[in-house]
């Protein structure tokens, strides 16, 4: 049985890499895939917290091309987390399109 499709919106530190919640770290560790605005920037954060989850890029220049693929992954049961370089995704960063499409498909956010 496939679990309910899930998308996690995970805020990341704006300055100090230690300014991240335990819940955020655990969510990233338990995800099947992390979508990151810049995978190089994300790698620094993930390495510091010993998170080995696979990352893919998801940014303003590719979101329209990739959104359907990520929606399909979630529908197939994959848990995906969305992070940005700093702060909360969807505020002023990529994510609106993914969240809107997830809502249309009844994916838990």
Coordinates of N, CA and C in Angstrom, one line a residue:
X1 N 0.8 -1.2 0.0 CA 0.0 0.0 0.0 C 0.9 1.2 0.0
X2 N 0.6 2.2 -0.8 CA 1.3 3.4 -0.9 C 0.9 4.4 0.1
X3 N 1.8 5.0 0.8 CA 1.5 6.0 1.8 C 0.9 7.2 1.1
X4 N 0.2 8.1 1.9 CA -0.3 9.3 1.4 C 0.9 10.1 0.8
X5 N 0.7 10.7 -0.4 CA 1.8 11.5 -1.0 C 2.0 12.7 -0.1
X6 N 3.3 13.0 0.1 CA 3.7 14.1 1.0 C 4.7 15.0 0.4
X7 N 4.6 16.3 0.7 CA 5.5 17.4 0.4 C 5.8 18.1 1.7
X8 N 7.1 18.2 2.1 CA 7.4 19.0 3.3 C 8.1 20.3 2.9
X9 N 7.6 21.4 3.5 CA 8.2 22.7 3.3 C 9.1 22.9 4.5
X10 N 10.4 22.9 4.3 CA 11.4 22.9 5.4 C 12.2 24.2 5.4
X11 N 12.0 25.0 6.5 CA 12.8 26.3 6.6 C 14.3 25.9 6.9
X12 N 15.2 26.7 6.4 CA 16.6 26.5 6.7 C 17.2 27.8 7.3
X13 N 18.3 27.7 8.0 CA 18.9 28.8 8.7 C 19.2 30.0 7.7
X14 N 19.0 31.2 8.2 CA 19.3 32.4 7.5 C 20.8 32.7 7.6
X15 N 21.3 32.5 8.8 CA 22.7 32.8 9.1 C 23.5 31.6 9.6
X16 N 23.4 31.4 10.9 CA 24.2 30.4 11.6 C 23.6 29.0 11.2
X17 N 24.4 28.1 10.7 CA 23.9 26.8 10.2 C 23.3 25.9 11.4
X18 N 23.6 26.3 12.6 CA 23.1 25.6 13.8 C 21.6 26.1 14.1
X19 N 21.2 27.1 13.5 CA 19.8 27.6 13.7 C 18.8 26.9 12.9
X20 N 18.7 25.6 13.2 CA 17.7 24.7 12.5 C 17.1 23.8 13.5
X21 N 15.8 23.5 13.4 CA 15.2 22.7 14.4 C 15.5 21.2 14.3
X22 N 15.3 20.5 15.4 CA 15.5 19.1 15.3 C 14.5 18.5 14.4
X23 N 13.3 19.0 14.4 CA 12.2 18.5 13.5 C 12.6 18.7 12.1
X24 N 13.2 19.8 11.7 CA 13.6 20.0 10.3 C 14.7 19.0 9.9
X25 N 15.6 18.8 10.8 CA 16.7 17.8 10.5 C 16.1 16.4 10.3
X26 N 15.2 16.0 11.2 CA 14.6 14.7 11.1 C 13.8 14.5 9.8
X27 N 13.1 15.6 9.5 CA 12.3 15.5 8.3 C 13.2 15.4 7.0
X28 N 14.3 16.1 7.0 CA 15.2 16.0 5.9 C 15.8 14.6 5.8
X29 N 16.1 14.0 7.0 CA 16.7 12.7 7.0 C 15.7 11.6 6.5
X30 N 14.5 11.8 6.8 CA 13.5 10.8 6.5 C 12.9 11.0 5.1
X31 N 13.2 12.0 4.4 CA 12.7 12.3 3.1 C 13.4 11.3 2.1
X32 N 12.7 11.1 1.0 CA 13.3 10.3 -0.1 C 14.1 11.2 -1.0
X33 N 13.7 12.4 -1.0 CA 14.4 13.4 -1.9 C 14.3 14.8 -1.4
X34 N 15.3 15.6 -1.5 CA 15.3 17.0 -1.1 C 15.5 17.8 -2.3
X35 N 14.5 18.7 -2.5 CA 14.6 19.7 -3.6 C 15.2 21.0 -3.1
X36 N 16.3 21.4 -3.7 CA 17.1 22.5 -3.2 C 17.2 23.6 -4.2
X37 N 17.1 24.9 -3.8 CA 17.3 26.0 -4.7 C 18.7 25.9 -5.3
X38 N 19.7 25.6 -4.5 CA 21.1 25.5 -4.9 C 21.7 24.3 -4.2
X39 N 22.0 23.2 -4.9 CA 22.4 22.0 -4.2 C 23.8 22.1 -3.6
X40 N 24.6 23.0 -4.1 CA 25.9 23.3 -3.5 C 25.8 23.9 -2.1
X41 N 24.9 24.9 -2.0 CA 24.6 25.5 -0.8 C 23.9 24.5 0.2
X42 N 23.0 23.7 -0.3 CA 22.3 22.8 0.5 C 23.3 21.7 1.1
X43 N 24.2 21.3 0.3 CA 25.2 20.3 0.7 C 25.9 20.7 2.0
X44 N 26.3 22.0 2.1 CA 27.0 22.5 3.3 C 26.1 22.2 4.5
X45 N 24.8 22.6 4.4 CA 23.9 22.4 5.5 C 23.7 20.9 5.8
X46 N 23.4 20.2 4.8 CA 23.2 18.7 5.0 C 24.4 18.0 5.5
X47 N 25.6 18.3 5.0 CA 26.8 17.7 5.6 C 27.0 18.0 7.0
X48 N 26.7 19.2 7.4 CA 26.9 19.6 8.8 C 26.0 18.9 9.8
X49 N 24.8 18.5 9.3 CA 23.9 17.7 10.1 C 23.8 16.3 9.8
X50 N 24.8 15.8 9.0 CA 24.9 14.4 8.7 C 23.6 13.8 8.0
X51 N 23.1 14.6 7.0 CA 22.0 14.2 6.3 C 22.4 13.8 4.9
X52 N 22.1 12.5 4.5 CA 22.6 11.9 3.3 C 21.6 11.8 2.2
X53 N 20.4 12.3 2.5 CA 19.3 12.2 1.5 C 19.7 12.8 0.2
X54 N 19.3 12.2 -0.9 CA 19.6 12.7 -2.3 C 19.0 14.1 -2.5
X55 N 19.7 14.9 -3.2 CA 19.2 16.3 -3.5 C 19.1 16.5 -5.0
X56 N 18.1 17.2 -5.4 CA 18.0 17.7 -6.8 C 17.8 19.2 -6.8
X57 N 18.2 19.8 -7.9 CA 18.0 21.3 -7.9 C 16.5 21.6 -8.3
X58 N 16.0 22.6 -7.7 CA 14.6 23.1 -8.0 C 14.7 24.6 -7.8
X59 N 14.7 25.4 -8.9 CA 14.8 26.8 -8.8 C 14.0 27.5 -9.8
X60 N 14.0 28.8 -9.8 CA 13.1 29.6 -10.7 C 13.3 29.2 -12.2
X61 N 14.5 28.8 -12.5 CA 14.9 28.6 -14.0 C 14.5 27.2 -14.4
X62 N 14.1 26.3 -13.5 CA 13.8 24.9 -13.9 C 12.4 24.4 -13.4
X63 N 11.8 25.2 -12.5 CA 10.6 24.6 -11.8 C 9.5 24.3 -12.8
X64 N 9.3 25.0 -13.9 CA 8.2 24.6 -14.8 C 8.5 23.3 -15.5
X65 N 9.8 23.0 -15.7 CA 10.2 21.8 -16.4 C 10.1 20.6 -15.5
X66 N 10.3 20.8 -14.3 CA 10.4 19.6 -13.3 C 9.2 19.4 -12.4
X67 N 8.3 20.3 -12.3 CA 7.2 20.2 -11.4 C 6.4 18.9 -11.6
X68 N 6.1 18.6 -12.8 CA 5.3 17.4 -13.0 C 6.0 16.1 -12.6
X69 N 7.3 16.0 -12.8 CA 8.1 14.9 -12.4 C 8.1 14.7 -10.9
X70 N 8.2 15.8 -10.2 CA 8.2 15.7 -8.7 C 6.8 15.4 -8.2
X71 N 5.8 15.9 -8.8 CA 4.4 15.5 -8.4 C 4.2 14.0 -8.6
X72 N 4.6 13.5 -9.7 CA 4.5 12.1 -9.9 C 5.3 11.2 -8.9
X73 N 6.5 11.7 -8.5 CA 7.2 11.0 -7.5 C 6.4 10.9 -6.2
X74 N 5.8 12.1 -5.8 CA 5.1 12.1 -4.6 C 3.8 11.2 -4.7
X75 N 3.2 11.2 -5.8 CA 2.0 10.4 -6.0 C 2.4 8.9 -5.9
X76 N 3.6 8.6 -6.3 CA 4.1 7.2 -6.3 C 4.5 6.8 -4.8
X77 N 4.4 7.7 -3.9 CA 4.7 7.4 -2.5 C 6.0 8.0 -2.0
X78 N 6.8 8.7 -2.8 CA 8.0 9.3 -2.3 C 7.7 10.6 -1.4
X79 N 8.5 10.7 -0.3 CA 8.4 11.9 0.5 C 9.4 12.9 0.0
X80 N 9.0 14.1 -0.3 CA 9.9 15.1 -0.9 C 9.9 16.3 0.1
X81 N 11.1 16.8 0.4 CA 11.2 18.0 1.1 C 11.7 19.1 0.2
X82 N 11.2 20.3 0.4 CA 11.7 21.5 -0.4 C 12.4 22.5 0.6
X83 N 13.6 22.8 0.2 CA 14.4 23.8 1.0 C 14.9 24.9 0.0
X84 N 15.3 26.0 0.6 CA 15.9 27.1 -0.2 C 17.2 27.4 0.4
X85 N 17.9 28.4 -0.1 CA 19.3 28.7 0.4 C 19.2 29.2 1.8
X86 N 18.2 29.9 2.2 CA 18.0 30.4 3.5 C 16.6 30.9 3.7
X87 N 16.0 30.5 4.8 CA 14.6 30.9 5.1 C 13.6 29.9 4.8
X88 N 12.4 30.3 4.6 CA 11.3 29.4 4.3 C 10.9 29.4 2.8
X89 N 10.9 28.3 2.2 CA 10.5 28.2 0.8 C 9.1 28.8 0.6
X90 N 8.9 29.3 -0.6 CA 7.6 29.8 -1.1 C 7.3 31.2 -0.6
X91 N 8.1 31.8 0.3 CA 7.9 33.1 0.7 C 8.4 34.1 -0.5
X92 N 9.7 34.0 -0.7 CA 10.2 34.8 -1.8 C 11.1 33.9 -2.7
X93 N 11.0 32.6 -2.6 CA 11.8 31.7 -3.3 C 11.0 30.7 -4.1
X94 N 11.6 29.8 -4.8 CA 10.8 28.8 -5.6 C 9.9 28.0 -4.7
X95 N 8.8 27.5 -5.2 CA 8.0 26.6 -4.4 C 6.5 26.8 -4.6
X96 N 6.1 28.0 -5.0 CA 4.7 28.3 -5.2 C 4.1 27.3 -6.2
X97 N 4.8 27.1 -7.3 CA 4.2 26.3 -8.4 C 4.1 24.8 -7.9
X98 N 5.1 24.3 -7.2 CA 5.1 23.0 -6.7 C 4.0 22.8 -5.7
X99 N 3.8 23.7 -4.8 CA 2.8 23.7 -3.7 C 1.4 23.7 -4.4
X100 N 1.2 24.6 -5.4 CA -0.1 24.7 -6.0 C -0.5 23.4 -6.7
X101 N 0.5 22.8 -7.4 CA 0.2 21.6 -8.1 C 0.0 20.4 -7.1
X102 N 0.7 20.4 -6.0 CA 0.5 19.4 -5.0 C -0.9 19.5 -4.4
X103 N -1.4 20.7 -4.1 CA -2.7 20.9 -3.6 C -3.7 20.4 -4.6
X104 N -3.6 20.6 -5.9 CA -4.5 20.1 -6.9 C -4.6 18.6 -6.9
X105 N -3.5 18.0 -6.5 CA -3.4 16.5 -6.6 C -3.7 15.9 -5.2
X106 N -4.1 16.7 -4.2 CA -4.4 16.2 -2.9 C -3.2 15.6 -2.2
X107 N -2.1 16.2 -2.4 CA -0.8 15.8 -1.7 C -0.8 16.5 -0.4
X108 N -0.5 15.8 0.7 CA -0.4 16.4 2.0 C 0.9 17.3 2.1
X109 N 0.6 18.5 2.5 CA 1.8 19.5 2.7 C 1.9 19.8 4.1

